[in-house]
Amino acid sequence: MREGRSVHRAEWRRRLLSLTGLFGLLGTGPPATAAVACSFDAATATVTASVSGFTPERSLRNTMSVEGGAILFEGDRCGEATTTNADTIVVTGSVKDDVFVVDTRSGPFAPGATPDAAGSSEIEFHVDLGGGPDLLRIVATGGPDRIVVGSSGVDLDDDAAANITMTRMAALVLGFGGDDVLSGRGGADTGGAYELFLGLFGGGDKDRLIGGSRSDTLVGGGGVDRLIGRGGGDILVGRSGRDTLKGGGGGDLLIGGRGRDRITGGPGHDQLRGMTGSDLLRAGPGRDEMNGGAGVDRCRGGQWDTKVSCER
């Protein structure tokens, strides 16, 4: 059993380092070659853009956004394209490891040129970044968002229709403010549960984060958050606030934070970490390790579970 748990710990360390590496690349990676400016074909109501390389976190590189109804790419107008004369945005990548950013903070990509008979008029993205380990990064509005990531697409506005269809790539969703629901379980027009790396990050309000079918990373914010793992060995981090964390089907790492958290293991061999605050840790059916951390913590488990720093 010790050997098995060492393997789990090694995997969690590897994934934490991989996540750190990912953000390092987003923030400080080497500059990529200049991307080709996007173009707009009014006859087909289609915007076309190419991306290349990683995107520093505070940069506009490889970023599509909206400002005053105009569609922008890397901060510049994409020809005469607007949210009322375009229907489709086609994005291609390079032979590099590419990042494409959809930023909705300044407005939605809607309604599009052609009304939808189903009532969910919006501009549709078709994203194919090539064969490398690519990343789709979604920046939410800053208000209450409901974003669903599935195996074949992303629904940005909770209308049961995919705004983004894409090839296989990792996905990162940044919720920011508002009471957000960010999910990787798919459904409706987005396909099945997401199967690749998925990172969901809440903001300062009351967020609900739900993983996909593989090993995901879910990080809450300053509000009262609910984080739910699903398949795979997930990493769930509550941060501040009074959070609820629930493990999924794999061997998960569940970390509370600075509030009074409720942490529950799943069927796998999980590690539950209360950190600061008076937390409640409940082991799941697997052989779990519970560490309450600072504060007066309660740990509930069976004879095969390990308890450390559990005062009650």
Tab-separated table of C-alpha atoms in Angstrom:
chain	number	residue	atom	x	y	z
A	1	MET	CA	0.000	0.000	0.000
A	2	ARG	CA	2.870	2.425	0.793
A	3	GLU	CA	4.297	1.790	-2.642
A	4	GLY	CA	0.921	2.540	-4.255
A	5	ARG	CA	0.561	5.761	-2.311
A	6	SER	CA	4.079	6.845	-3.277
A	7	VAL	CA	3.077	6.405	-6.926
A	8	HIS	CA	0.005	8.588	-6.301
A	9	ARG	CA	2.120	11.250	-4.589
A	10	ALA	CA	4.630	11.227	-7.438
A	11	GLU	CA	1.811	11.673	-9.949
A	12	TRP	CA	0.317	14.586	-8.002
A	13	ARG	CA	3.741	16.252	-7.746
A	14	ARG	CA	4.233	15.790	-11.472
A	15	ARG	CA	0.849	17.332	-12.245
A	16	LEU	CA	1.384	20.280	-9.902
A	17	LEU	CA	4.732	20.949	-11.531
A	18	SER	CA	3.133	20.599	-14.966
A	19	LEU	CA	0.480	23.145	-14.013
A	20	THR	CA	3.152	25.514	-12.701
A	21	GLY	CA	5.045	25.017	-15.918
A	22	LEU	CA	1.948	25.774	-17.944
A	23	PHE	CA	1.415	29.109	-16.195
A	24	GLY	CA	5.098	29.854	-16.535
A	25	LEU	CA	4.821	29.408	-20.259
A	26	LEU	CA	1.713	31.564	-20.350
A	27	GLY	CA	3.383	34.319	-18.366
A	28	THR	CA	7.062	34.254	-19.268
A	29	GLY	CA	7.539	32.050	-22.299
A	30	PRO	CA	9.771	33.094	-25.188
A	31	PRO	CA	8.133	35.415	-27.706
A	32	ALA	CA	6.571	33.708	-30.689
A	33	THR	CA	6.785	34.902	-34.249
A	34	ALA	CA	4.169	37.481	-35.203
A	35	ALA	CA	0.804	36.026	-36.044
A	36	VAL	CA	-0.833	36.826	-39.344
A	37	ALA	CA	-3.444	39.580	-38.914
A	38	CYS	CA	-6.963	38.276	-39.194
A	39	SER	CA	-9.143	38.897	-42.209
A	40	PHE	CA	-12.869	39.246	-42.827
A	41	ASP	CA	-14.810	37.985	-45.839
A	42	ALA	CA	-18.074	39.904	-45.941
A	43	ALA	CA	-19.503	37.616	-48.649
A	44	THR	CA	-19.318	34.571	-46.368
A	45	ALA	CA	-19.540	36.500	-43.064
A	46	THR	CA	-16.359	34.700	-41.975
A	47	VAL	CA	-13.437	35.899	-39.877
A	48	THR	CA	-10.147	34.015	-40.355
A	49	ALA	CA	-7.155	34.207	-38.013
A	50	SER	CA	-3.930	32.291	-37.398
A	51	VAL	CA	-2.121	31.883	-34.088
A	52	SER	CA	1.410	30.794	-33.338
A	53	GLY	CA	3.125	29.961	-30.068
A	54	PHE	CA	2.276	30.615	-26.421
A	55	THR	CA	0.535	33.706	-25.097
A	56	PRO	CA	1.842	35.621	-22.055
A	57	GLU	CA	-0.959	35.971	-19.514
A	58	ARG	CA	-1.285	39.776	-19.764
A	59	SER	CA	-0.612	39.951	-23.480
A	60	LEU	CA	-3.107	40.348	-26.332
A	61	ARG	CA	-1.208	37.857	-28.465
A	62	ASN	CA	-3.435	35.237	-30.090
A	63	THR	CA	-6.464	36.838	-28.393
A	64	MET	CA	-9.904	37.366	-29.924
A	65	SER	CA	-12.163	39.889	-28.196
A	66	VAL	CA	-14.975	42.381	-28.757
A	67	GLU	CA	-15.020	46.138	-28.237
A	68	GLY	CA	-18.022	48.320	-29.041
A	69	GLY	CA	-19.365	45.597	-31.329
A	70	ALA	CA	-16.127	45.369	-33.338
A	71	ILE	CA	-14.271	42.043	-33.434
A	72	LEU	CA	-10.634	42.450	-32.417
A	73	PHE	CA	-7.648	40.168	-32.875
A	74	GLU	CA	-4.566	40.965	-30.801
A	75	GLY	CA	-6.143	44.333	-29.931
A	76	ASP	CA	-6.689	45.490	-33.526
A	77	ARG	CA	-9.864	45.504	-35.582
A	78	CYS	CA	-10.305	42.454	-37.760
A	79	GLY	CA	-11.151	44.320	-40.941
A	80	GLU	CA	-14.769	45.450	-40.866
A	81	ALA	CA	-15.952	42.451	-38.841
A	82	THR	CA	-18.524	43.145	-36.147
A	83	THR	CA	-20.794	41.072	-33.941
A	84	THR	CA	-23.686	41.840	-36.313
A	85	ASN	CA	-22.126	41.104	-39.733
A	86	ALA	CA	-20.087	37.949	-38.939
A	87	ASP	CA	-21.368	34.407	-38.441
A	88	THR	CA	-18.181	32.346	-38.166
A	89	ILE	CA	-14.651	32.728	-36.809
A	90	VAL	CA	-12.108	30.198	-38.118
A	91	VAL	CA	-8.844	29.893	-36.183
A	92	THR	CA	-5.850	27.805	-37.247
A	93	GLY	CA	-2.555	27.104	-35.494
A	94	SER	CA	1.038	26.339	-36.392
A	95	VAL	CA	3.501	23.502	-35.934
A	96	LYS	CA	4.332	25.005	-32.530
A	97	ASP	CA	2.570	24.502	-29.196
A	98	ASP	CA	-0.131	27.109	-29.665
A	99	VAL	CA	-2.487	29.006	-27.367
A	100	PHE	CA	-5.702	30.651	-28.533
A	101	VAL	CA	-7.540	33.014	-26.189
A	102	VAL	CA	-11.250	33.872	-26.292
A	103	ASP	CA	-11.788	36.939	-24.084
A	104	THR	CA	-15.425	37.839	-23.348
A	105	ARG	CA	-14.823	40.505	-20.690
A	106	SER	CA	-15.692	43.375	-23.064
A	107	GLY	CA	-18.735	41.735	-24.610
A	108	PRO	CA	-20.173	38.541	-26.133
A	109	PHE	CA	-19.615	37.271	-29.637
A	110	ALA	CA	-23.297	37.709	-30.503
A	111	PRO	CA	-25.818	37.951	-32.109
A	112	GLY	CA	-24.058	37.315	-35.426
A	113	ALA	CA	-25.286	38.178	-38.922
A	114	THR	CA	-27.813	35.389	-39.359
A	115	PRO	CA	-30.633	34.864	-36.842
A	116	ASP	CA	-30.864	31.344	-35.425
A	117	ALA	CA	-34.276	29.715	-35.734
A	118	ALA	CA	-33.702	28.053	-32.353
A	119	GLY	CA	-33.352	31.469	-30.722
A	120	SER	CA	-29.659	31.182	-29.718
A	121	SER	CA	-28.081	33.516	-32.271
A	122	GLU	CA	-24.312	33.834	-31.839
A	123	ILE	CA	-21.041	33.738	-33.732
A	124	GLU	CA	-19.530	30.277	-33.941
A	125	PHE	CA	-15.824	29.523	-33.553
A	126	HIS	CA	-14.104	26.670	-35.389
A	127	VAL	CA	-10.677	26.138	-33.805
A	128	ASP	CA	-8.009	23.777	-35.167
A	129	LEU	CA	-4.548	24.552	-33.774
A	130	GLY	CA	-2.754	21.607	-35.378
A	131	GLY	CA	-1.142	18.529	-33.918
A	132	GLY	CA	0.901	19.932	-31.032
A	133	PRO	CA	-0.005	20.081	-27.318
A	134	ASP	CA	-2.178	23.157	-27.791
A	135	LEU	CA	-4.325	25.144	-25.359
A	136	LEU	CA	-7.646	26.949	-25.557
A	137	ARG	CA	-7.895	29.643	-22.888
A	138	ILE	CA	-11.295	31.179	-22.131
A	139	VAL	CA	-11.607	34.403	-20.157
A	140	ALA	CA	-15.128	34.761	-18.757
A	141	THR	CA	-17.136	37.967	-18.577
A	142	GLY	CA	-16.392	38.961	-14.984
A	143	GLY	CA	-20.077	38.557	-14.107
A	144	PRO	CA	-22.068	35.359	-13.491
A	145	ASP	CA	-21.029	32.833	-16.150
A	146	ARG	CA	-22.163	29.320	-17.036
A	147	ILE	CA	-19.541	27.681	-19.252
A	148	VAL	CA	-19.616	24.021	-20.281
A	149	VAL	CA	-16.589	22.306	-21.864
A	150	GLY	CA	-17.220	19.018	-23.653
A	151	SER	CA	-15.340	16.600	-25.852
A	152	SER	CA	-16.307	18.418	-29.052
A	153	GLY	CA	-17.010	21.991	-28.046
A	154	VAL	CA	-17.655	24.763	-25.535
A	155	ASP	CA	-20.923	26.457	-24.589
A	156	LEU	CA	-20.070	29.960	-23.396
A	157	ASP	CA	-23.547	31.208	-22.490
A	158	ASP	CA	-25.662	28.314	-21.182
A	159	ASP	CA	-27.923	28.065	-24.218
A	160	ALA	CA	-27.312	24.327	-24.874
A	161	ALA	CA	-25.465	25.192	-28.110
A	162	ALA	CA	-21.715	25.084	-28.662
A	163	ASN	CA	-20.158	28.488	-29.406
A	164	ILE	CA	-16.774	26.844	-30.008
A	165	THR	CA	-16.033	23.602	-31.832
A	166	MET	CA	-12.447	22.433	-31.650
A	167	THR	CA	-9.946	19.688	-32.246
A	168	ARG	CA	-8.194	17.934	-29.353
A	169	MET	CA	-6.447	20.414	-27.073
A	170	ALA	CA	-6.161	21.304	-23.400
A	171	ALA	CA	-8.591	23.871	-22.008
A	172	LEU	CA	-8.297	26.518	-19.312
A	173	VAL	CA	-11.307	28.542	-18.117
A	174	LEU	CA	-10.837	31.656	-15.946
A	175	GLY	CA	-14.044	32.623	-14.159
A	176	PHE	CA	-13.094	35.893	-12.402
A	177	GLY	CA	-16.042	37.673	-10.692
A	178	GLY	CA	-19.658	36.619	-10.407
A	179	ASP	CA	-21.294	33.383	-9.283
A	180	ASP	CA	-19.886	31.064	-11.942
A	181	VAL	CA	-20.717	27.504	-12.951
A	182	LEU	CA	-17.764	26.031	-14.872
A	183	SER	CA	-18.109	22.432	-15.962
A	184	GLY	CA	-16.170	19.823	-17.907
A	185	ARG	CA	-18.898	17.193	-18.045
A	186	GLY	CA	-20.190	18.187	-21.488
A	187	GLY	CA	-23.762	17.637	-22.572
A	188	ALA	CA	-26.187	19.006	-25.148
A	189	ASP	CA	-24.244	20.335	-28.160
A	190	THR	CA	-20.764	20.099	-26.565
A	191	GLY	CA	-20.412	16.289	-26.665
A	192	GLY	CA	-19.417	14.009	-23.819
A	193	ALA	CA	-17.279	14.804	-20.781
A	194	TYR	CA	-13.983	16.531	-21.529
A	195	GLU	CA	-11.152	14.008	-21.912
A	196	LEU	CA	-7.952	16.073	-21.934
A	197	PHE	CA	-6.301	18.420	-19.415
A	198	LEU	CA	-8.867	20.826	-18.020
A	199	GLY	CA	-8.233	23.709	-15.623
A	200	LEU	CA	-11.208	25.551	-14.089
A	201	PHE	CA	-10.520	28.642	-11.994
A	202	GLY	CA	-13.258	30.455	-10.077
A	203	GLY	CA	-13.206	34.076	-8.971
A	204	GLY	CA	-14.117	35.919	-5.819
A	205	ASP	CA	-17.770	34.949	-5.607
A	206	LYS	CA	-19.789	31.767	-5.123
A	207	ASP	CA	-18.576	29.343	-7.779
A	208	ARG	CA	-19.369	25.749	-8.738
A	209	LEU	CA	-16.602	23.883	-10.566
A	210	ILE	CA	-17.162	20.395	-12.008
A	211	GLY	CA	-14.418	18.315	-13.602
A	212	GLY	CA	-14.379	16.198	-16.761
A	213	SER	CA	-13.610	12.531	-17.276
A	214	ARG	CA	-9.826	12.696	-16.797
A	215	SER	CA	-7.366	14.301	-14.357
A	216	ASP	CA	-8.412	17.921	-13.901
A	217	THR	CA	-7.373	20.893	-11.782
A	218	LEU	CA	-10.148	22.903	-10.114
A	219	VAL	CA	-9.288	26.036	-8.108
A	220	GLY	CA	-11.830	28.122	-6.204
A	221	GLY	CA	-11.521	31.756	-5.193
A	222	GLY	CA	-12.500	33.994	-2.326
A	223	GLY	CA	-16.165	33.003	-2.132
A	224	VAL	CA	-18.110	30.009	-0.865
A	225	ASP	CA	-17.216	27.529	-3.594
A	226	ARG	CA	-18.209	23.974	-4.437
A	227	LEU	CA	-15.614	21.854	-6.280
A	228	ILE	CA	-16.551	18.429	-7.629
A	229	GLY	CA	-14.076	15.986	-9.129
A	230	ARG	CA	-15.204	13.288	-11.516
A	231	GLY	CA	-13.071	10.741	-13.381
A	232	GLY	CA	-9.293	10.602	-13.054
A	233	GLY	CA	-6.950	11.793	-10.337
A	234	ASP	CA	-8.041	15.389	-9.809
A	235	ILE	CA	-6.491	18.283	-7.904
A	236	LEU	CA	-9.071	20.419	-6.073
A	237	VAL	CA	-8.014	23.581	-4.235
A	238	GLY	CA	-10.562	25.643	-2.316
A	239	ARG	CA	-8.341	28.623	-1.384
A	240	SER	CA	-10.123	31.169	0.836
A	241	GLY	CA	-13.804	30.999	1.747
A	242	ARG	CA	-15.934	28.269	3.265
A	243	ASP	CA	-15.649	25.668	0.521
A	244	THR	CA	-17.003	22.197	-0.192
A	245	LEU	CA	-14.699	19.772	-2.025
A	246	LYS	CA	-15.776	16.345	-3.220
A	247	GLY	CA	-13.466	13.802	-4.819
A	248	GLY	CA	-14.287	11.821	-7.947
A	249	GLY	CA	-13.494	8.361	-9.221
A	250	GLY	CA	-9.696	8.498	-9.175
A	251	GLY	CA	-7.018	9.108	-6.566
A	252	ASP	CA	-7.569	12.800	-5.827
A	253	LEU	CA	-5.716	15.520	-3.964
A	254	LEU	CA	-8.201	17.745	-2.098
A	255	ILE	CA	-6.839	20.908	-0.461
A	256	GLY	CA	-9.106	23.207	1.537
A	257	GLY	CA	-7.653	26.607	2.273
A	258	ARG	CA	-8.110	29.414	4.749
A	259	GLY	CA	-11.816	28.923	5.539
A	260	ARG	CA	-13.899	26.313	7.325
A	261	ASP	CA	-14.059	23.685	4.623
A	262	ARG	CA	-15.932	20.413	4.130
A	263	ILE	CA	-13.786	17.896	2.250
A	264	THR	CA	-15.023	14.462	1.166
A	265	GLY	CA	-13.009	11.746	-0.547
A	266	GLY	CA	-14.232	9.658	-3.450
A	267	PRO	CA	-13.835	5.964	-4.307
A	268	GLY	CA	-10.073	6.215	-4.964
A	269	HIS	CA	-7.084	6.535	-2.636
A	270	ASP	CA	-7.382	10.238	-1.858
A	271	GLN	CA	-5.400	12.771	0.125
A	272	LEU	CA	-7.487	15.293	2.084
A	273	ARG	CA	-5.771	18.430	3.361
A	274	GLY	CA	-7.645	20.886	5.566
A	275	MET	CA	-4.913	23.566	5.806
A	276	THR	CA	-6.047	26.457	8.073
A	277	GLY	CA	-9.497	26.827	9.625
A	278	SER	CA	-11.657	24.327	11.501
A	279	ASP	CA	-12.449	21.789	8.794
A	280	LEU	CA	-14.490	18.619	8.400
A	281	LEU	CA	-12.738	15.820	6.506
A	282	ARG	CA	-14.627	12.695	5.484
A	283	ALA	CA	-12.864	9.711	3.929
A	284	GLY	CA	-14.429	7.954	0.972
A	285	PRO	CA	-14.631	4.225	0.213
A	286	GLY	CA	-10.919	4.088	-0.662
A	287	ARG	CA	-7.994	4.128	1.751
A	288	ASP	CA	-7.567	7.837	2.312
A	289	GLU	CA	-5.056	10.047	4.087
A	290	MET	CA	-6.529	12.946	6.081
A	291	ASN	CA	-4.535	15.855	7.479
A	292	GLY	CA	-6.568	18.541	9.196
A	293	GLY	CA	-3.765	21.093	9.362
A	294	ALA	CA	-4.118	24.165	11.586
A	295	GLY	CA	-7.354	24.734	13.487
A	296	VAL	CA	-9.653	22.350	15.352
A	297	ASP	CA	-10.488	19.778	12.703
A	298	ARG	CA	-12.820	16.803	12.578
A	299	CYS	CA	-11.853	13.702	10.604
A	300	ARG	CA	-14.278	10.889	9.807
A	301	GLY	CA	-13.021	7.635	8.359
A	302	GLY	CA	-12.573	3.913	8.824
A	303	GLN	CA	-9.850	1.709	10.235
A	304	TRP	CA	-7.862	1.743	6.986
A	305	ASP	CA	-7.723	5.523	6.718
A	306	THR	CA	-4.853	7.644	8.053
A	307	LYS	CA	-5.581	10.650	10.298
A	308	VAL	CA	-3.122	13.430	11.150
A	309	SER	CA	-3.824	16.699	12.999
A	310	CYS	CA	-7.412	15.691	13.644
A	311	GLU	CA	-8.513	17.066	16.996
A	312	ARG	CA	-12.022	15.665	16.981
